[in-house]
mmCIF file of C-alpha atoms in Angstrom:
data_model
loop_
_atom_site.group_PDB
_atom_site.id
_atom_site.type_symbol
_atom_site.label_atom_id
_atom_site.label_comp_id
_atom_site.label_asym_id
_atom_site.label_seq_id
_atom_site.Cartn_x
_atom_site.Cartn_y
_atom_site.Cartn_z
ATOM 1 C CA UNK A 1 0.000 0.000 0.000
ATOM 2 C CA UNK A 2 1.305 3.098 -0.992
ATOM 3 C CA UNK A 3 2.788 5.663 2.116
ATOM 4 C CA UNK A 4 2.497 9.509 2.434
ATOM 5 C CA UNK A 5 6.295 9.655 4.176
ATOM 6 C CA UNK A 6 8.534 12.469 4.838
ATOM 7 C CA UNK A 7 11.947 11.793 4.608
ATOM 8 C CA UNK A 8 15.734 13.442 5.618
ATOM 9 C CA UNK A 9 13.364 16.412 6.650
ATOM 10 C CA UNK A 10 16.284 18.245 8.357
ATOM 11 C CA UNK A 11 15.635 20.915 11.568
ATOM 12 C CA UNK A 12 17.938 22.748 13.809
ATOM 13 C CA UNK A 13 17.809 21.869 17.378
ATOM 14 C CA UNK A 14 14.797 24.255 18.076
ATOM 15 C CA UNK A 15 12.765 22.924 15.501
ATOM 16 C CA UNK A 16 13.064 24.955 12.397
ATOM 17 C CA UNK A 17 13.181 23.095 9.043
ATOM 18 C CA UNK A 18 14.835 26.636 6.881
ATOM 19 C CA UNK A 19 16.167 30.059 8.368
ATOM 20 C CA UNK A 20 14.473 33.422 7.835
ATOM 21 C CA UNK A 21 14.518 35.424 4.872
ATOM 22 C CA UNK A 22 14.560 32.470 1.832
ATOM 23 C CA UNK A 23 15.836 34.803 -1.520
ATOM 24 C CA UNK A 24 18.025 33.939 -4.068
ATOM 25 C CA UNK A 25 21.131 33.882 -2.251
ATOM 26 C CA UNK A 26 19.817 32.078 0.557
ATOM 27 C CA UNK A 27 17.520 29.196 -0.749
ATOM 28 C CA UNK A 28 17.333 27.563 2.746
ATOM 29 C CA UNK A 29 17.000 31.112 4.143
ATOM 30 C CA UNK A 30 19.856 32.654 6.445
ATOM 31 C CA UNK A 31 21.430 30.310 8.209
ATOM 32 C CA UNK A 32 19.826 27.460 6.713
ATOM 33 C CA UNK A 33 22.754 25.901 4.627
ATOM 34 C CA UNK A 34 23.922 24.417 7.936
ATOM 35 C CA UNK A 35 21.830 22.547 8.805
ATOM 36 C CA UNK A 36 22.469 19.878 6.302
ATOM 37 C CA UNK A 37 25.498 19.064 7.268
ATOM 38 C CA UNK A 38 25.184 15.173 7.988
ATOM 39 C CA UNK A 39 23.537 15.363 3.766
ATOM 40 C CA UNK A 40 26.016 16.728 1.593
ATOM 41 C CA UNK A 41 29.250 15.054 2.527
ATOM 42 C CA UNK A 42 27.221 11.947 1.904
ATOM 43 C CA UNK A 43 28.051 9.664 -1.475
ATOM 44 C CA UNK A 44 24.416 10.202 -2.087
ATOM 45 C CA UNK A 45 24.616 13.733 -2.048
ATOM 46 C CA UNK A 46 27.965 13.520 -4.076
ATOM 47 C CA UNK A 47 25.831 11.318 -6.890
ATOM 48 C CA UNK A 48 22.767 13.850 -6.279
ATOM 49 C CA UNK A 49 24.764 16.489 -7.904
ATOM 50 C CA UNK A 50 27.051 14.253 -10.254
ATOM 51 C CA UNK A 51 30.102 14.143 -8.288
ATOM 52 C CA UNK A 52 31.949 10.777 -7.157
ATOM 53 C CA UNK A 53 33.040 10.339 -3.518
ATOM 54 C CA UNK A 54 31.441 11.198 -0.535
ATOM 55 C CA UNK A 55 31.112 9.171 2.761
ATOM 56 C CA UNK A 56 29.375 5.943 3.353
ATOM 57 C CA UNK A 57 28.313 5.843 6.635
ATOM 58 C CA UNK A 58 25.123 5.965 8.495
ATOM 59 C CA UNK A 59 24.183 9.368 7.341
ATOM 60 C CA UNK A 60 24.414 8.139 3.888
ATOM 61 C CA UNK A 61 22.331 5.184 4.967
ATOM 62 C CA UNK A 62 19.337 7.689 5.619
ATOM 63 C CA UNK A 63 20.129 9.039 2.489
ATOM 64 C CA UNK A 64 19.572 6.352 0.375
ATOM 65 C CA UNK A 65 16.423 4.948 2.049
ATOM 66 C CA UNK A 66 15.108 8.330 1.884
ATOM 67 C CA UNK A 67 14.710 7.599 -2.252
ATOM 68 C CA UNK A 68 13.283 4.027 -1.820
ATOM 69 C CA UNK A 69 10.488 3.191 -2.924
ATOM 70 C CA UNK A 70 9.043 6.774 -3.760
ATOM 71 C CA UNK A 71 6.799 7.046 -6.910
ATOM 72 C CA UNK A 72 6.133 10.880 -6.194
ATOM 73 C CA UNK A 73 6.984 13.811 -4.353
ATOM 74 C CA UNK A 74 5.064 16.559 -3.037
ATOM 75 C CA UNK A 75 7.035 19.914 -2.404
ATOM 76 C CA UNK A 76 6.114 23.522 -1.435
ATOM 77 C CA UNK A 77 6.708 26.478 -3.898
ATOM 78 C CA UNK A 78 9.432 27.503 -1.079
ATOM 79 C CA UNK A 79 11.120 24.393 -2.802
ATOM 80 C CA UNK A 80 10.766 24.774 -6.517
ATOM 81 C CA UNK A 81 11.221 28.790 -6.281
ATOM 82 C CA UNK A 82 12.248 31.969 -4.272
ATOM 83 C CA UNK A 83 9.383 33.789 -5.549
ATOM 84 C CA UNK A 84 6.167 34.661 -4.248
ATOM 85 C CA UNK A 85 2.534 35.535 -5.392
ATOM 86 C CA UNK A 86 1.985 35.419 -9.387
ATOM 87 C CA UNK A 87 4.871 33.664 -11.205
ATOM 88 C CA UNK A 88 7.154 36.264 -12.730
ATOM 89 C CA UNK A 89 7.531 34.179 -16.034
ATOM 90 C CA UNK A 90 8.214 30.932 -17.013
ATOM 91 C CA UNK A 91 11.811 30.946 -17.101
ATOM 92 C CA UNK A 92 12.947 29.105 -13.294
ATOM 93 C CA UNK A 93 12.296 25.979 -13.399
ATOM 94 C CA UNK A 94 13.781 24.961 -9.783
ATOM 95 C CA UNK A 95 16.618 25.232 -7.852
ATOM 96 C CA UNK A 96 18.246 21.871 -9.163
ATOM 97 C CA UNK A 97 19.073 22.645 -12.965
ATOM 98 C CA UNK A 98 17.936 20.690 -15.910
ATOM 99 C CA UNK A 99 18.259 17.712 -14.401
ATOM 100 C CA UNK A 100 16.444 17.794 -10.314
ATOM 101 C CA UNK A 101 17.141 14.634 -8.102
ATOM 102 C CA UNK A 102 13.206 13.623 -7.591
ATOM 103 C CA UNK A 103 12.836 11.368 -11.548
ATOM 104 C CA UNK A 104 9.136 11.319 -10.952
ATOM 105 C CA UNK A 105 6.454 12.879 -10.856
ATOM 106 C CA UNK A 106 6.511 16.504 -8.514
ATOM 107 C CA UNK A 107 3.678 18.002 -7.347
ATOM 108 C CA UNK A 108 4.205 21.627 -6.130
ATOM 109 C CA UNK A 109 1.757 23.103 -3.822
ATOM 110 C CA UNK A 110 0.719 26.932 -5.335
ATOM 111 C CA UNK A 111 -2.202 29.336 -5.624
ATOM 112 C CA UNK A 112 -0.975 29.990 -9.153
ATOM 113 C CA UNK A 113 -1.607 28.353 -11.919
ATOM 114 C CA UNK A 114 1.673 27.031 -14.316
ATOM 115 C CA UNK A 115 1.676 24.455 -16.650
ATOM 116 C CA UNK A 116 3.511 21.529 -15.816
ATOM 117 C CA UNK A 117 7.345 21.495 -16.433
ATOM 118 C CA UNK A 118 9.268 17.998 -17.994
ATOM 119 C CA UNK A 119 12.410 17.858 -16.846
ATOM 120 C CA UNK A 120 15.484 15.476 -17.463
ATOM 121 C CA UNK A 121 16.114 12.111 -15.622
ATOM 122 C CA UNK A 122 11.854 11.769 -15.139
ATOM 123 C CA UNK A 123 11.197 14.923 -13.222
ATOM 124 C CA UNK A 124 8.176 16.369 -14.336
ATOM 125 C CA UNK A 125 6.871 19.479 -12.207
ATOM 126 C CA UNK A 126 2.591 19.672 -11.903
ATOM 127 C CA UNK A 127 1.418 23.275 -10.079
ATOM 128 C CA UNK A 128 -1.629 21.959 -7.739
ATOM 129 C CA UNK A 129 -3.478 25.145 -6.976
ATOM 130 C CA UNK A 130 -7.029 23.405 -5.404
ATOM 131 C CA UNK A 131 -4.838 22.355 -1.994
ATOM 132 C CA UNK A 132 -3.247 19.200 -0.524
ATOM 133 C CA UNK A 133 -5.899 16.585 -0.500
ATOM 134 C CA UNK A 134 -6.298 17.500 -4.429
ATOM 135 C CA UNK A 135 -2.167 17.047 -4.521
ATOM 136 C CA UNK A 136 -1.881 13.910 -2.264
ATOM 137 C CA UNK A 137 -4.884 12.470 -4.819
ATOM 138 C CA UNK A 138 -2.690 13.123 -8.236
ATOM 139 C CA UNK A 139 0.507 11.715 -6.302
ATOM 140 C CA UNK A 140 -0.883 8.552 -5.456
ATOM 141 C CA UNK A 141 -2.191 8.299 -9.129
ATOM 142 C CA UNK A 142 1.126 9.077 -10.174
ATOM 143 C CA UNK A 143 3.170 6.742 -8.248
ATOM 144 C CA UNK A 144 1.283 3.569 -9.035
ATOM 145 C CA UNK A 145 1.408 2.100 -5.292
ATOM 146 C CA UNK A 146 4.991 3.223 -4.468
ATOM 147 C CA UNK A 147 5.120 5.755 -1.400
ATOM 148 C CA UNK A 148 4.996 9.228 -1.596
ATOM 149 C CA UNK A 149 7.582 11.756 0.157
ATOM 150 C CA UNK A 150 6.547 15.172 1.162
ATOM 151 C CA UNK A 151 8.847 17.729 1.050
ATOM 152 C CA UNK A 152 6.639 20.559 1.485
ATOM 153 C CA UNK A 153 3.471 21.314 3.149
ATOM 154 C CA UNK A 154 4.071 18.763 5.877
ATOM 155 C CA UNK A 155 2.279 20.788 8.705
ATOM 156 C CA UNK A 156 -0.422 20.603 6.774
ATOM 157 C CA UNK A 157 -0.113 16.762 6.510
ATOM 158 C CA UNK A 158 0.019 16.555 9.762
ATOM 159 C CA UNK A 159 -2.729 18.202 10.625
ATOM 160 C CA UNK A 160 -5.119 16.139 8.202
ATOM 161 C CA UNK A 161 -2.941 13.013 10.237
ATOM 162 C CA UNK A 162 -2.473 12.160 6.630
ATOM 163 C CA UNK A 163 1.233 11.419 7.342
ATOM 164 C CA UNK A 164 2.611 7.867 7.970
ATOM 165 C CA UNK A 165 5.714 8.015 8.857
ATOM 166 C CA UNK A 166 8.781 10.373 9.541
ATOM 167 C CA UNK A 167 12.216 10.360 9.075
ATOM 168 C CA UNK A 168 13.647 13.813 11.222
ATOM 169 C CA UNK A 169 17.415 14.632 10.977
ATOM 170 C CA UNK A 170 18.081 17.092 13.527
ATOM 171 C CA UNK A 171 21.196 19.182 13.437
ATOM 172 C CA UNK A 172 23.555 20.874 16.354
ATOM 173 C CA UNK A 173 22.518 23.977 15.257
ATOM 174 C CA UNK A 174 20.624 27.001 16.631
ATOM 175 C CA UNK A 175 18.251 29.082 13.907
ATOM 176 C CA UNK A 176 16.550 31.234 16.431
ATOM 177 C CA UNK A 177 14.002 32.216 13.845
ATOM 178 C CA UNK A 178 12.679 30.830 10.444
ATOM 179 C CA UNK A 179 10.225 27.971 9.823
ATOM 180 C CA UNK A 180 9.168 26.156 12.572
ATOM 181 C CA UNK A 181 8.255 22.942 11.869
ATOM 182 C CA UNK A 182 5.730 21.859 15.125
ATOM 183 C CA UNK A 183 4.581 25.208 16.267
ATOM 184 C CA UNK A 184 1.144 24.970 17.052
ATOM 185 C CA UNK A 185 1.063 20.877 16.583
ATOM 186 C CA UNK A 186 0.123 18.452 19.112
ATOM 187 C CA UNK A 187 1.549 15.902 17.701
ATOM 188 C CA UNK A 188 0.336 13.302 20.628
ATOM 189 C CA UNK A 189 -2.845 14.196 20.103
ATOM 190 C CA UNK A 190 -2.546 14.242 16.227
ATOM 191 C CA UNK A 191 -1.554 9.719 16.730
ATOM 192 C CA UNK A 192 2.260 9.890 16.252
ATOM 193 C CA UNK A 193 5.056 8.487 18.563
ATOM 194 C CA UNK A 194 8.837 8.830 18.551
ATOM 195 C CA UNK A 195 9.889 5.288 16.708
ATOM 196 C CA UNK A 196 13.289 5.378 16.745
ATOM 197 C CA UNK A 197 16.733 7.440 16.988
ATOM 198 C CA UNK A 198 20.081 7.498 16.080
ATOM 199 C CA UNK A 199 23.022 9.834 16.840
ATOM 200 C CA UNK A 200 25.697 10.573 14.259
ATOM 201 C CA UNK A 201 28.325 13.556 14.717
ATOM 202 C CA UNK A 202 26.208 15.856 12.250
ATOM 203 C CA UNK A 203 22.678 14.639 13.157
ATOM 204 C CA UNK A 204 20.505 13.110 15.956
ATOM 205 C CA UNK A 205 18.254 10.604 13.137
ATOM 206 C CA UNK A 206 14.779 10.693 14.872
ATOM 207 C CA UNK A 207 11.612 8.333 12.889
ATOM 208 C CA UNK A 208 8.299 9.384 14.129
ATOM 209 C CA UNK A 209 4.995 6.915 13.086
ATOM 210 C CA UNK A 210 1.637 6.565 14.563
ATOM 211 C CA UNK A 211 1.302 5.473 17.843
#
C-alpha cells in the first residue's frame, strides 16, 4: 500500500526546518545551509549532484532509504522557487538545474496556476493550486502504489494526520528564527510516537509513526 512519508526532513535543534529570509542567495534562508550538514558530505549527495566520492556511513544510509520506494513527491513552492505571489515568467524551473534529483512525478503546492514542467532524468513538475488533499490524490495516481515523500506542506499533513511516517534529521545547530516545523502541533494528540533514533556527529536521526 502506498505511504504519504517524509523523509531526511532536516531541523535545527529548536525545531526549524529553513532560516528566515529564503531569496536567491539564501535558498534555505539565512542560516539554513547548515543545517544539512550530515547530507552533503554523503556519497548520495555527491551522486545527487554528479560528483563521485562522498562518505558511506550511516548518514548516507538515511540518504539512500530516503529515495526508496518513492513514486512521487510533493514539495512547497518555497522548494521549486524563491518567488512569491503570481509567477514572474516561465523561465525558473527549480533550484536543481535541468536535471532535479526527484525522476518522478513533482507536485508543487501553489495558488498559481503554471503548466507543468518535464524535466530530465523523469522529473516532471505539476502546479496543484485546489490544496493538498487535491495534490496527495494526483501523487498517489502518479506513483502507481509506491510511497509518496513530502517535502513541502508537511504541517499541513500533519494536521489532516495524513502522514505515515517520519524520518527527522536534527542538526547541532541554533536558527533562532525561520520555519518552525511543530509550532502549534500536538503531535500526541494528532496519533504519532517517537519510533526510533540514532546519533551521528552531524545529526541526531529521529523516525516518528503513529502510535
Amino acid at each position: 500500500m502506498s505511504r504519504l512519508r517524509v523523509n531526511a526532513f532536516t531541523l535545527s535543534l529548536d525545531g526549524y526546518g529553513a532560516g528566515p529570509d529564503q531569496s536567491l542567495d539564501n535558498p534555505l534562508g539565512v542560516g539554513g545551509e547548515g543545517l544539512h550538514k550530515w547530507m552533503i558530505k554523503t556519497r548520495s549527495f555527491y551522486q545527487m549532484i554528479g560528483k563521485e566520492g562522498g562518505t558511506t556511513d550511516t548518514d548516507d544510509d538515511f540518504a539512500v532509504r530516503s529515495f526508496e520506494n518513492v513514486g512521487a513527491w510533493i514539495l512547497g513552492r518555497n522548494m521549486f522557487a524563491p518567488s512569491r505571489g503570481p509567477w514572474p515568467d516561465d523561465n525558473w524551473k527549480g533550484w536543481w538545474g535541468p536535471n532535479p534529483p526527484y525522476h518522478v512525478p513533482t507536485f508543487v503546492l501553489t495558488h498559481h496556476k503554471r503548466a507543468p514542467i518535464e524535466m530530465e532524468g523523469g522529473t516532471t513538475f505539476y502546479f496543484v493550486t485546489d490544496g493538498i488533499h487535491s495534490a496527495l490524490e494526483q501523487a498517489k495516481a502518479a506513483a502507481g502504489g509506491k510511497d509518496v515523500r513530502v517535502g513541502g506542506g508537511v504541517r499541513q499533513y500533519l494536521q489532516e494526520k495524513l502522514i505515515d511516517e517520519m524520518h527527522l534529521a536534527v542538526s547541532p545547530l541554533l536558527l533562532g528564527s525561520g520555519e518552525h516545523l511543530f509550532a502549534g502541533l500536538d503531535m500526541l494528540k494528532l496519533g504519532y510516537r517517537c519510533t526510533g533514533q540514532v546519533a551521528t556527529a552531524d545529526a541526531t536521526h529521529v523516525m516518528i509513526g503513529r502510535a
